[in-house]
Structures are given as C-alpha cells and as structure tokens.
Short mmCIF file of C-alpha atoms and ligand atoms in Angstrom, two decimals:
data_model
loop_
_atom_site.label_atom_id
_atom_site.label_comp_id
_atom_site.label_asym_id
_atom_site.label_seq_id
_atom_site.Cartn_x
_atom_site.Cartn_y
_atom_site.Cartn_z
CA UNK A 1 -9.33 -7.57 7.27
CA UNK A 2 -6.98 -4.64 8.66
CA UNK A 3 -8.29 -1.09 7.12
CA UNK A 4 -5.32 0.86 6.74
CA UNK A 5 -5.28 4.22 7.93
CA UNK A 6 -2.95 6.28 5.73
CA UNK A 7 -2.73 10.38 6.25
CA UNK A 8 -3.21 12.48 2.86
CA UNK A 9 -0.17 14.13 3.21
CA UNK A 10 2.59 11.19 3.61
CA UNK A 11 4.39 10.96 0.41
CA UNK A 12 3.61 7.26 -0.29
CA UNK A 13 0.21 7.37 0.16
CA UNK A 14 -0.71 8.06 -3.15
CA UNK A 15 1.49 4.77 -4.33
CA UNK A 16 0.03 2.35 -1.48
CA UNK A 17 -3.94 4.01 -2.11
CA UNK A 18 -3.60 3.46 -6.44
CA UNK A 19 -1.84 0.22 -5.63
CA UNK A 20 -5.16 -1.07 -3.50
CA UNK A 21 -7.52 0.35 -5.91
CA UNK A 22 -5.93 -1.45 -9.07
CA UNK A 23 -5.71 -4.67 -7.33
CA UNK A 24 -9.66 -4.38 -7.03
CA UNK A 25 -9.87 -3.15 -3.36
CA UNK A 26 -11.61 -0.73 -1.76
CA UNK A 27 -10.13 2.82 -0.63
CA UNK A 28 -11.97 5.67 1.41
CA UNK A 29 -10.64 8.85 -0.36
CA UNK A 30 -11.03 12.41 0.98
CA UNK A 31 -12.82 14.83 -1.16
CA UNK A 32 -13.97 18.41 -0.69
CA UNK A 33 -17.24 17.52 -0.75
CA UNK A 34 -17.79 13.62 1.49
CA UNK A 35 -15.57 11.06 1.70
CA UNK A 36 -15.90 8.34 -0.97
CA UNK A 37 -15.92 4.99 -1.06
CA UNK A 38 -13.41 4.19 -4.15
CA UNK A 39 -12.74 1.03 -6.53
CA UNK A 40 -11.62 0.86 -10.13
CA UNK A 41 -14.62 2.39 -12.04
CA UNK A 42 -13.46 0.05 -14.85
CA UNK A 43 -13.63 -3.22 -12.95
CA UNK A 44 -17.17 -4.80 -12.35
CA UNK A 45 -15.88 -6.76 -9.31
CA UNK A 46 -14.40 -4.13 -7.52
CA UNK A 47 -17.39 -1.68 -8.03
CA UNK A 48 -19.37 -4.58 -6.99
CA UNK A 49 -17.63 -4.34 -3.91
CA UNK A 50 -18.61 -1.00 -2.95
CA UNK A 51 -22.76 -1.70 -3.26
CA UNK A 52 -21.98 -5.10 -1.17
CA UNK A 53 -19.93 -2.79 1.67
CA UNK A 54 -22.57 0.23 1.72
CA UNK A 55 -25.73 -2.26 1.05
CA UNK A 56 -26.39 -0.10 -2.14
CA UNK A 57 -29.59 -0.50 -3.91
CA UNK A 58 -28.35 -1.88 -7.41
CA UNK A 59 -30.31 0.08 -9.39
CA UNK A 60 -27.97 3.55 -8.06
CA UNK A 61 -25.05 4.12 -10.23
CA UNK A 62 -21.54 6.01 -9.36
CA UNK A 63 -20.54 8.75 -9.79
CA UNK A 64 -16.82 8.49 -11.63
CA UNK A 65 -14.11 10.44 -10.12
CA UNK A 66 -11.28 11.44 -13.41
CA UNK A 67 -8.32 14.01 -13.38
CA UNK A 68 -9.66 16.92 -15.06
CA UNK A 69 -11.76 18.00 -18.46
CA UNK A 70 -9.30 15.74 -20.57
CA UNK A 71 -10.20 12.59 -19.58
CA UNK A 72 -14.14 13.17 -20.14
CA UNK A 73 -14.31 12.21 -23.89
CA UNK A 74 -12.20 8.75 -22.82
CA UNK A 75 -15.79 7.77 -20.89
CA UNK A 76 -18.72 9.66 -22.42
CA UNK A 77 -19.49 10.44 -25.67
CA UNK A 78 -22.07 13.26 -27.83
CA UNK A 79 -20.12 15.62 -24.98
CA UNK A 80 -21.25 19.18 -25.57
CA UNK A 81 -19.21 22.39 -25.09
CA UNK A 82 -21.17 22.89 -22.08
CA UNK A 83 -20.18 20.23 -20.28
CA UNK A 84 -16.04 22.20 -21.09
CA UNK A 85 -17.61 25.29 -20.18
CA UNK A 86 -18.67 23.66 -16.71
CA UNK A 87 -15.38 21.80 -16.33
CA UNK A 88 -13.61 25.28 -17.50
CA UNK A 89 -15.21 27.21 -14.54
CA UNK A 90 -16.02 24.15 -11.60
CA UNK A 91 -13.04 21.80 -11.78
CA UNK A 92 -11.48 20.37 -9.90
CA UNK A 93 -14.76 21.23 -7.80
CA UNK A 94 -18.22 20.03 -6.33
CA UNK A 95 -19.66 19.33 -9.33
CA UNK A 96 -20.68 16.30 -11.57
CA UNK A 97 -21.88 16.00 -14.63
CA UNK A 98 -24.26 13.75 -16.37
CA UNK A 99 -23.57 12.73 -20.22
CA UNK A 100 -23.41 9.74 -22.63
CA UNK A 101 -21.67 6.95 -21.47
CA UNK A 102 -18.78 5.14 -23.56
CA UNK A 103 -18.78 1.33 -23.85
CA UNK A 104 -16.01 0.96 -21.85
CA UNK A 105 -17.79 1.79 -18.38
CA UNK A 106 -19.19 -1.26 -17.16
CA UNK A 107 -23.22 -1.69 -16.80
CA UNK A 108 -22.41 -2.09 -12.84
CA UNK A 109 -20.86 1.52 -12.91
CA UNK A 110 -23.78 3.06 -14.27
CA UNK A 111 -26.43 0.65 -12.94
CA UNK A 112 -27.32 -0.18 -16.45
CA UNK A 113 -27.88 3.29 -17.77
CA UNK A 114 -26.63 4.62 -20.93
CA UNK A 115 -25.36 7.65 -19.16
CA UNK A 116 -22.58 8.41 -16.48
CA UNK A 117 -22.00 10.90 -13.85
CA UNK A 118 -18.39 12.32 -13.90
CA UNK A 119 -16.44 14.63 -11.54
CA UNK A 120 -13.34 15.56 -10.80
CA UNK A 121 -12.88 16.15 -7.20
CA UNK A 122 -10.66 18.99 -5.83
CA UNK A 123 -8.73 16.95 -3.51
CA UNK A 124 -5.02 16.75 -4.40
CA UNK A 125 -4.26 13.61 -2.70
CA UNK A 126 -7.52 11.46 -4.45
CA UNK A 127 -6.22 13.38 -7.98
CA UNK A 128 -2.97 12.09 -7.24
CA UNK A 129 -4.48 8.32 -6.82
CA UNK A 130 -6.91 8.75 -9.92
CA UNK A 131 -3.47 9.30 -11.78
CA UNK A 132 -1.38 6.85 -10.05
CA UNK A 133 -3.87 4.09 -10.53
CA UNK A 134 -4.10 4.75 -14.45
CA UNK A 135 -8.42 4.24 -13.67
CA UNK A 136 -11.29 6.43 -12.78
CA UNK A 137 -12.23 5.86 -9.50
CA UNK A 138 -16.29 5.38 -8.80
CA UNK A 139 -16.92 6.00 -5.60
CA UNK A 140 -20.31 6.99 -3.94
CA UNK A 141 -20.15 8.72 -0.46
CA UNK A 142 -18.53 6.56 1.76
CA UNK A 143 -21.27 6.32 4.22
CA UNK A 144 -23.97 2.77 4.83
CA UNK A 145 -26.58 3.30 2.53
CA UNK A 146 -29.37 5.70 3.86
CA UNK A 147 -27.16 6.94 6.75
CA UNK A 148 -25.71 10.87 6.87
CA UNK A 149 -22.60 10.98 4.40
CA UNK A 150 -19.09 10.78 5.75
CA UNK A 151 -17.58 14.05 6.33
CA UNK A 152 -14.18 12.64 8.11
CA UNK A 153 -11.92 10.20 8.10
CA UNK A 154 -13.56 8.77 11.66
CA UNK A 155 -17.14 8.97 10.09
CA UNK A 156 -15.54 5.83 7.40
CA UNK A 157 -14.00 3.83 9.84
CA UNK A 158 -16.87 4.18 12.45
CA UNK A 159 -18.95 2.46 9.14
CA UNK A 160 -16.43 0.46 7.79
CA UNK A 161 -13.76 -0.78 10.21
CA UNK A 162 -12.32 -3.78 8.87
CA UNK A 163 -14.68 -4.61 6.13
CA UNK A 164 -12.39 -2.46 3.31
CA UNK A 165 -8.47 -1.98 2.66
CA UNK A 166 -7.99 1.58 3.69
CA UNK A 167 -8.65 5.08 4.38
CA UNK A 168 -6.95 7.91 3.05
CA UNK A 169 -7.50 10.85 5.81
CA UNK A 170 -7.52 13.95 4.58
CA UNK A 171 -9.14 15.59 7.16
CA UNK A 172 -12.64 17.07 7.99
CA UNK A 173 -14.52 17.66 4.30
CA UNK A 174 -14.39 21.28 3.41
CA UNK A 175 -18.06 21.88 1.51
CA UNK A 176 -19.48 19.07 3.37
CA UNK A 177 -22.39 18.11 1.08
CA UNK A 178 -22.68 16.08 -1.85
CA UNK A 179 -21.32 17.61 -5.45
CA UNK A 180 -24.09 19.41 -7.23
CA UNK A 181 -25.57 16.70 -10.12
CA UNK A 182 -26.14 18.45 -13.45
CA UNK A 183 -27.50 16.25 -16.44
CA UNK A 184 -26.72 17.51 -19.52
CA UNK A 185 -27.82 14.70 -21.89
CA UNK A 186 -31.36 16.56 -22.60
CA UNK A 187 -31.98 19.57 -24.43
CA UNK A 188 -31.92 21.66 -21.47
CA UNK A 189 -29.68 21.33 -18.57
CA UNK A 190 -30.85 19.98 -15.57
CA UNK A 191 -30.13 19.83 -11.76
CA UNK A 192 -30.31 16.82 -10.17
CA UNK A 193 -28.57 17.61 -7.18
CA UNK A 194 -28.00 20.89 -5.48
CA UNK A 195 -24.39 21.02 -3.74
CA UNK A 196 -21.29 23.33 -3.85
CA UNK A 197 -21.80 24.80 -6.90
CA UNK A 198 -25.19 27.16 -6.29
CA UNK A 199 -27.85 27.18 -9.31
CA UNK A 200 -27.05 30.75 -9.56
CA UNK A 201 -23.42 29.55 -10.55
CA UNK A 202 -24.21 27.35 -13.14
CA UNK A 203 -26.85 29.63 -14.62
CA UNK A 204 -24.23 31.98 -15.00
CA UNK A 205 -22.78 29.68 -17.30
CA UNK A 206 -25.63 27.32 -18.59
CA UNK A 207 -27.95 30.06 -19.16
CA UNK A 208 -30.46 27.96 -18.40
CA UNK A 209 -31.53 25.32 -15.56
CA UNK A 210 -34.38 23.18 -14.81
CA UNK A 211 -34.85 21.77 -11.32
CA UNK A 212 -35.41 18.45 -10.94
CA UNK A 213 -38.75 17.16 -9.55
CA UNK A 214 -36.33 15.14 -7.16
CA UNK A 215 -34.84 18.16 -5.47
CA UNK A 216 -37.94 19.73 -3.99
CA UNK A 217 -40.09 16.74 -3.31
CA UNK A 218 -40.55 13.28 -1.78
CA UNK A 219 -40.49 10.91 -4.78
CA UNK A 220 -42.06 7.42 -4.87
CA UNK A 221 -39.51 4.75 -4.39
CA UNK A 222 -40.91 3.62 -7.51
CA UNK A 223 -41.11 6.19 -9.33
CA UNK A 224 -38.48 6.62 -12.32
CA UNK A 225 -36.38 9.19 -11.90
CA UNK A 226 -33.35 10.75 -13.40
CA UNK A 227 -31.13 10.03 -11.15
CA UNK A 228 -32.16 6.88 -8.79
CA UNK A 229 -30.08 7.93 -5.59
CA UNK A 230 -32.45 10.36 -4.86
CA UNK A 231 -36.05 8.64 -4.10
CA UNK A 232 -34.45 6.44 -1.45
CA UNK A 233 -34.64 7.48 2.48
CA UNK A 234 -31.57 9.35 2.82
CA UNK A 235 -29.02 11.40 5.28
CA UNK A 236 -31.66 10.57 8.18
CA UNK A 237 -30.85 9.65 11.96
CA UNK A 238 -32.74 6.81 12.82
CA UNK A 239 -35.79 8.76 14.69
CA UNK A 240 -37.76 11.18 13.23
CA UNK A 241 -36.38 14.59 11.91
CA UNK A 242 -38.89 17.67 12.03
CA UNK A 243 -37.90 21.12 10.44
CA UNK A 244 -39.92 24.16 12.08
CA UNK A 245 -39.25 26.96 10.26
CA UNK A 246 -40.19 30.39 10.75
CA UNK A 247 -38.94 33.40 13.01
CA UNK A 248 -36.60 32.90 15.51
CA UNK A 249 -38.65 33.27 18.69
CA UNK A 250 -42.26 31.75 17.28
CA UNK A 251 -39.73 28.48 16.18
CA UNK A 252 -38.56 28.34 19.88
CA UNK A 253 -41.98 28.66 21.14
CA UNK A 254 -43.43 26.36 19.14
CA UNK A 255 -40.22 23.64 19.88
CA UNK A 256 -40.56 24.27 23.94
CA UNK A 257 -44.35 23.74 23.44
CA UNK A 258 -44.08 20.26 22.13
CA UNK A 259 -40.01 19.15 23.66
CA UNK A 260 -40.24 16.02 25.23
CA UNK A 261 -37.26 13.98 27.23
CA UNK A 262 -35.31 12.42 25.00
CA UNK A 263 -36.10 14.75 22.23
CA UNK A 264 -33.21 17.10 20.39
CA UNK A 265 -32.67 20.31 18.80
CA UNK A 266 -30.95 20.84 15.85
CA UNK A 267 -30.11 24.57 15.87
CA UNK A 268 -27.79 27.41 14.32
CA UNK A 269 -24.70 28.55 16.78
CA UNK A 270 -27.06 32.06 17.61
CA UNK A 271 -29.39 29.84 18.71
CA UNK A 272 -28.23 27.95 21.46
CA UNK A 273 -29.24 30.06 24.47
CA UNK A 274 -32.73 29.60 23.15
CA UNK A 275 -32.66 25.76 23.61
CA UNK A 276 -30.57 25.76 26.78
CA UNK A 277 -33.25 23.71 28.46
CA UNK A 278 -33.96 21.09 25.28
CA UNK A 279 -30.81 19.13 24.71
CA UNK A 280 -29.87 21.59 21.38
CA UNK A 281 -26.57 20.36 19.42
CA UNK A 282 -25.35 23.44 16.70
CA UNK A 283 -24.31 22.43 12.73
CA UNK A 284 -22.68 26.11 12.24
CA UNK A 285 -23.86 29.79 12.07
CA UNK A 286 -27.05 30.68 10.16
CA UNK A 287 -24.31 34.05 9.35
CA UNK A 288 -22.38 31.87 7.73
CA UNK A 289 -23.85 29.30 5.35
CA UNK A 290 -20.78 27.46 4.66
CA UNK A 291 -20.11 26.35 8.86
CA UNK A 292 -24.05 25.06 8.10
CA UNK A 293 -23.15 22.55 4.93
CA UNK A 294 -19.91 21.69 6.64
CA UNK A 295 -21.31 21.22 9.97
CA UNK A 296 -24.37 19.23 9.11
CA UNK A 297 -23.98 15.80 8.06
CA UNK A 298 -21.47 15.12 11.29
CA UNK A 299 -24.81 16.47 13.69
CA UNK A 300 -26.88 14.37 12.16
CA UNK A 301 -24.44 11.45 12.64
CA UNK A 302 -24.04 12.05 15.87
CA UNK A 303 -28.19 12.39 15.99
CA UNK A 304 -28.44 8.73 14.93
CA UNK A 305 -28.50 7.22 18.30
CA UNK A 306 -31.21 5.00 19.69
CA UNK A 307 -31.88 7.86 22.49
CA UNK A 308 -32.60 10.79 20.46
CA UNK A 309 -36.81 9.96 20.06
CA UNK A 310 -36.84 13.43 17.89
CA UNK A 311 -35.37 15.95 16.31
CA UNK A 312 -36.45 19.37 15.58
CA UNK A 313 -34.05 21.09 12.93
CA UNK A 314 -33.78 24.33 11.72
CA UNK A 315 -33.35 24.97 8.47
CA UNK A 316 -31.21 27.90 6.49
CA UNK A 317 -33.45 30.28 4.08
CA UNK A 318 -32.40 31.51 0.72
CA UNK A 319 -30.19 30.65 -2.10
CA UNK A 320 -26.34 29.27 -3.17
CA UNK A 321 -25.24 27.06 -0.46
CA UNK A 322 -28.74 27.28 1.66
CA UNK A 323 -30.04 25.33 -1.36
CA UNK A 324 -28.45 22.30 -0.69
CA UNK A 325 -28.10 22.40 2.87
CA UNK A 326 -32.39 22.52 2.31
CA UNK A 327 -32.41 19.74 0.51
CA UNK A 328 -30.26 17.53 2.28
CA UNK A 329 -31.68 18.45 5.65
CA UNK A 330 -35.70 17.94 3.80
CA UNK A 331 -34.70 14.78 2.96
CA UNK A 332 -33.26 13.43 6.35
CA UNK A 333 -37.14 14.88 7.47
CA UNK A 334 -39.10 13.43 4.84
CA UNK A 335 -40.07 16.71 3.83
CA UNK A 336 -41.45 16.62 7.31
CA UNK A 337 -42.06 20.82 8.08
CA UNK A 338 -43.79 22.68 10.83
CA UNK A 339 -44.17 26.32 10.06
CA UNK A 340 -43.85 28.20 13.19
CA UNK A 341 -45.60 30.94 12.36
CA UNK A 342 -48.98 29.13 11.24
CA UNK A 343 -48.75 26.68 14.24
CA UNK A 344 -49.03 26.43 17.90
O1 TXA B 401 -19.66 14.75 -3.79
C1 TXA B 401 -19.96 13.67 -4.31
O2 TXA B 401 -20.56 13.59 -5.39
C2 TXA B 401 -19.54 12.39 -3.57
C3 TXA B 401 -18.02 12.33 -3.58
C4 TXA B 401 -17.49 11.05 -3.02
O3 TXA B 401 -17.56 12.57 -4.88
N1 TXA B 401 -20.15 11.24 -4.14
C5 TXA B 401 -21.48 10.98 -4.03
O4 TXA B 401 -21.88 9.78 -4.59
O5 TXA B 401 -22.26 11.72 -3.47
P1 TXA B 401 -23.29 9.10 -4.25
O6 TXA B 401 -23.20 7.78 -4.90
O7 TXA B 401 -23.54 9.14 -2.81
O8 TXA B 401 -24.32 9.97 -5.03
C6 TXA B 401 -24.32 9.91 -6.44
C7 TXA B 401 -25.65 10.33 -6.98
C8 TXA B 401 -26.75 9.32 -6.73
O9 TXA B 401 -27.93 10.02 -6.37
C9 TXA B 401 -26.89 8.65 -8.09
O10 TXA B 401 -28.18 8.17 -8.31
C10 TXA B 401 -26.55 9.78 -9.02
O11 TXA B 401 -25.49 10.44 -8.40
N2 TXA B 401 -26.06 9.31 -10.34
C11 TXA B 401 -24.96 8.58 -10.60
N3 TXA B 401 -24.89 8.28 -11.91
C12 TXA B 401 -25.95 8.85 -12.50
C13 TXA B 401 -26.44 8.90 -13.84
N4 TXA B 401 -25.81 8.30 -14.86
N5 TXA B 401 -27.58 9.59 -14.07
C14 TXA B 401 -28.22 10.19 -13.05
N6 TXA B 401 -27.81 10.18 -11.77
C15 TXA B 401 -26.70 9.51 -11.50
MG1 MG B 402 -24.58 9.18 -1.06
#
C-alpha cells in the first residue's frame, strides 16, 4: 500500500484523514505529545489493525482520543467531578484519564478491561478528524512496539512506510513525551504515567496523588499492573542504555574512564565540550527542561543503530517535566544507574 503523506495545515486534510479512519484504516495523527497511530476506537477490526502494525502485546489497551470534556460520559460511566475538574484545567492537553468504561467500547479497545483511558489531544488538526469522523480515535504512539515513540512525521514513516493509509504531518511534537496517565477509578487518584502535566499540577487540583509502583521501578512482565503498557521493555535503542548521574565533572570522569569505540554519550547541550572526544549526541539544555522532553525520544531513535555498543545518558534532576523525562529515559536503561559520585 501507498501511505499518504498529507500536511496538517491543507484544508482537506481533515476530510481525506476522517474519511480513512471511518472506512477502518489506519492514520498517523500529530499530537502535542507523540504521534499516534489512529483507527476508529469503536471498530474492533480497525483497532485490531493498529496492535498487528506496531506488534502490540494484546493485553495493552488504547488510549481513546475524543473532542473535549463532553464527549466523556458517551464512553465511561460512574465519572466523578474530578475527572471535569481535570478536563476543566488540562484539555485539550497531555493528559489522560482512566475511568469506567461504557459498553459501547469494544473489549479490543480496552484489552478486556472494564476501564478506559481517554484524552483529548491539543492538536487542532487530529480534533478536527475526531469530529469529522463522528468516532473516537484510539491510537497508541505511533512507534513499533518497544522502540522510542514517534516525535515527527519522518519518525512514522521511517516505521511504517507502506504498511498504513496515511500520515497527517503536523510537524515536530511539541511536549515530546507521552500524556501523563491518571486513574481515577479508585478511591484515590493515581498516576500511572508521568508526562506534560507535572504531579505538582494535578495535585493542585486532585489534592491528592499516589504514584504508581510502575513509575519508579522495573516491574515483572508478569506482574499485574494498572496499566499493562508499562512493565514491557520500552523507549530503548537496541544496545544498552546506562544513566550516570551525579555532578557534572565526576559524571565525565567516570564516562571517559570506562568509553569504549563504538560507545555514545547522551548529554545536555552544556555538556558537549566535555564529551568532545566520546562520540556525545545532545537531547536539549539541562536549563531548559522542555528542549530535554522534546529532544529525547528523536536521540534515542537515532541511538538505535547496530553501531552504538553503549550509551551513557544523563539524566535531568528534579520535578514537573524532569519527572517524566526520568522515567522515560529509566526505562529505555532498565533502571540501569551509575552514580558518579559513589563510583570510579
Ligand atoms: O500522549 C499519548 O498518550 C500518546 C498520544 C498518541 O496520545 N499515546 C500513547 O499511547 O502514549 P500508548 O498506547 O503508547 O500508551 C498508552 C498507555 C499504555 O501504557 C497503556 O497500558 C495505558 O496507557 N492504558 C490504556 N488504557 C488503560 C486503562 N484502561 N487502564 C490503565 N492503563 C491504560
Ligand atoms: Mg507507547
């Protein structure tokens, strides 16, 4: 098949995308967050689709991708004024919830569990489609299963060239991590998922959070967890990723202590005349968190190449954004850390 290529901002876009999509096709759709992988959320053989072209694990359900806060009681149910409160100050945004799911989202939306993740994404084009097509859109990141996410329209076709209908480019993803994952379906809120929207955000709203044992640790890929994306082997190059963390000059020590050819060095934009010797490839300014979580999942991508043999990353401190550009870049190591200061 011939993936289209279609640019966001071409006035029949939105027609020719929504036309795919209800026909049961598959559509790449710019978001702020990743690009997505999108089908009708309502029709079982289109999202089947989307786990055939990404080799998804069937046992990981999508996240559904509506128009805004009115459409949430048409596919979940037992909806509490949180979850309005979080749509009231976050959408159209980087965040998803997780509540009750209605009858009318099939079992292979929501991998067979009674609950659904929902999001409205603020990308004008992909709201335009959602409407257009009449149907939510699921859509997972629009990467091969296990690889980095897809943060522009070339990251999609580089996975998907001719195996899916077309591409809506919308150029490079502005937040550049996955939507933050709240589940709000126990009796206290919970975060799945750090992404755009910091815990200290929802907090502010919520009141309350608890952090998911899936966000700070490697989990058993049998465990059961809340939400199954996260145990698998994610966002990783194919070689091995190790984080050194610590000050400055004792990470650059230890790193030129133990560089070998063919190794790499992940690194912030201040860093690079430290690693002008070891190969080092920047993902944005440690000044500025938001270059870091835009910047990171197209490094890694270009990581993934049979002659990087390592990687050693460096990793932002602190809170908001940091948060999820911790966890993403953790996971890609396998919670795989050197600290600097305690190591020679
Ligand atoms: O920013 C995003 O969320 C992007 C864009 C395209 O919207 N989408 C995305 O989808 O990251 P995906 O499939 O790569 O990640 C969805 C995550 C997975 O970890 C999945 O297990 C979890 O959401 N999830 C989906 N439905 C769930 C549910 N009912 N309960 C718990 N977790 C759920
Ligand atoms: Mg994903």
């Amino acid at each position: 098949m011939k993936t289209l290529l279609l640019s966001a901002t071409h006035p029949d876009t939105a027609k020719t995308a929504a036309q795919i999509i209800k026909a049961g096709g598959l559509v790449a759709l710019p978001t702020e967050t990743v690009y997505g992988l999108g089908a009708d959320g309502l029709n079982p053989d289109a999202v089947a689709k989307i786990f055939e072209a990404k080799g998804r694990p069937q046992d990981n359900p999508l996240i559904l991708h509506v128009t805004g806060a009115e459409q949430i009681e048409l596919f979940c149910h037992d909806i509490p004024q949180a979850a309005y409160d979080l749509a009231e100050a976050f959408w159209p945004g980087p965040l998803t919830m997780v509540l009750p799911a209605r009858s009318i989202v099939p079992k292979c939306t929501t991998a067979g569990l009674p609950t659904v993740a929902i999001r409205c994404p603020d990308s004008q084009v992909t709201r335009e489609i959602i409407r257009e097509a009449g149907v939510p859109i699921a859509a997972p990141s629009a990467n091969i299963s296990g690889k980095p996410s897809t943060t522009t329209a070339a990251h999609v076709l580089h996975d998907h060239d001719g195996k899916i209908e077309a591409i809506v480019d919308g150029g490079p993803c502005r937040v550049g991590v996955e939507s933050t994952i709240v589940d709000l379906t126990e009796e206290r809120p919970r975060l799945l998922r750090p992404g755009g929207i910091t815990p200290e955000q929802l907090i502010g709203i919520l009141g309350d959070l608890v952090i998911d044992k899936a966000v700070t640790a490697q989990i058993d890929k049998d465990a059961v967890v809340k939400a199954p994306g996260m145990k698998y082997r994610h966002y990783a190059p194919q070689c091995q990723v190790l984080i050194v963390s610590g000050s400055r000059q004792k990470a650059a020590d230890y790193i030129h202590a133990h560089f070998a050819p063919g190794d790499r060095v992940l690194c912030f934009a201040e860093e690079l005349p430290l690693y002008a010797d070891c190969n080092p490839l920047s993902y944005g300014k440690e000044s500025d968190v938001a270059t870091l979580s835009a910047g990171l999942f197209s490094a890694l991508r270009e990581l993934d190449d049979p002659s990087v043999q390592r990687v050693y990353a460096r990793c932002p401190v602190g809170g908001g954004v940091a948060y999820a550009v911790q966890n993403r870049l953790k996971k890609a190591a396998a919670f795989h850390i050197i600290d600097a200061e305690e190591s020679k």
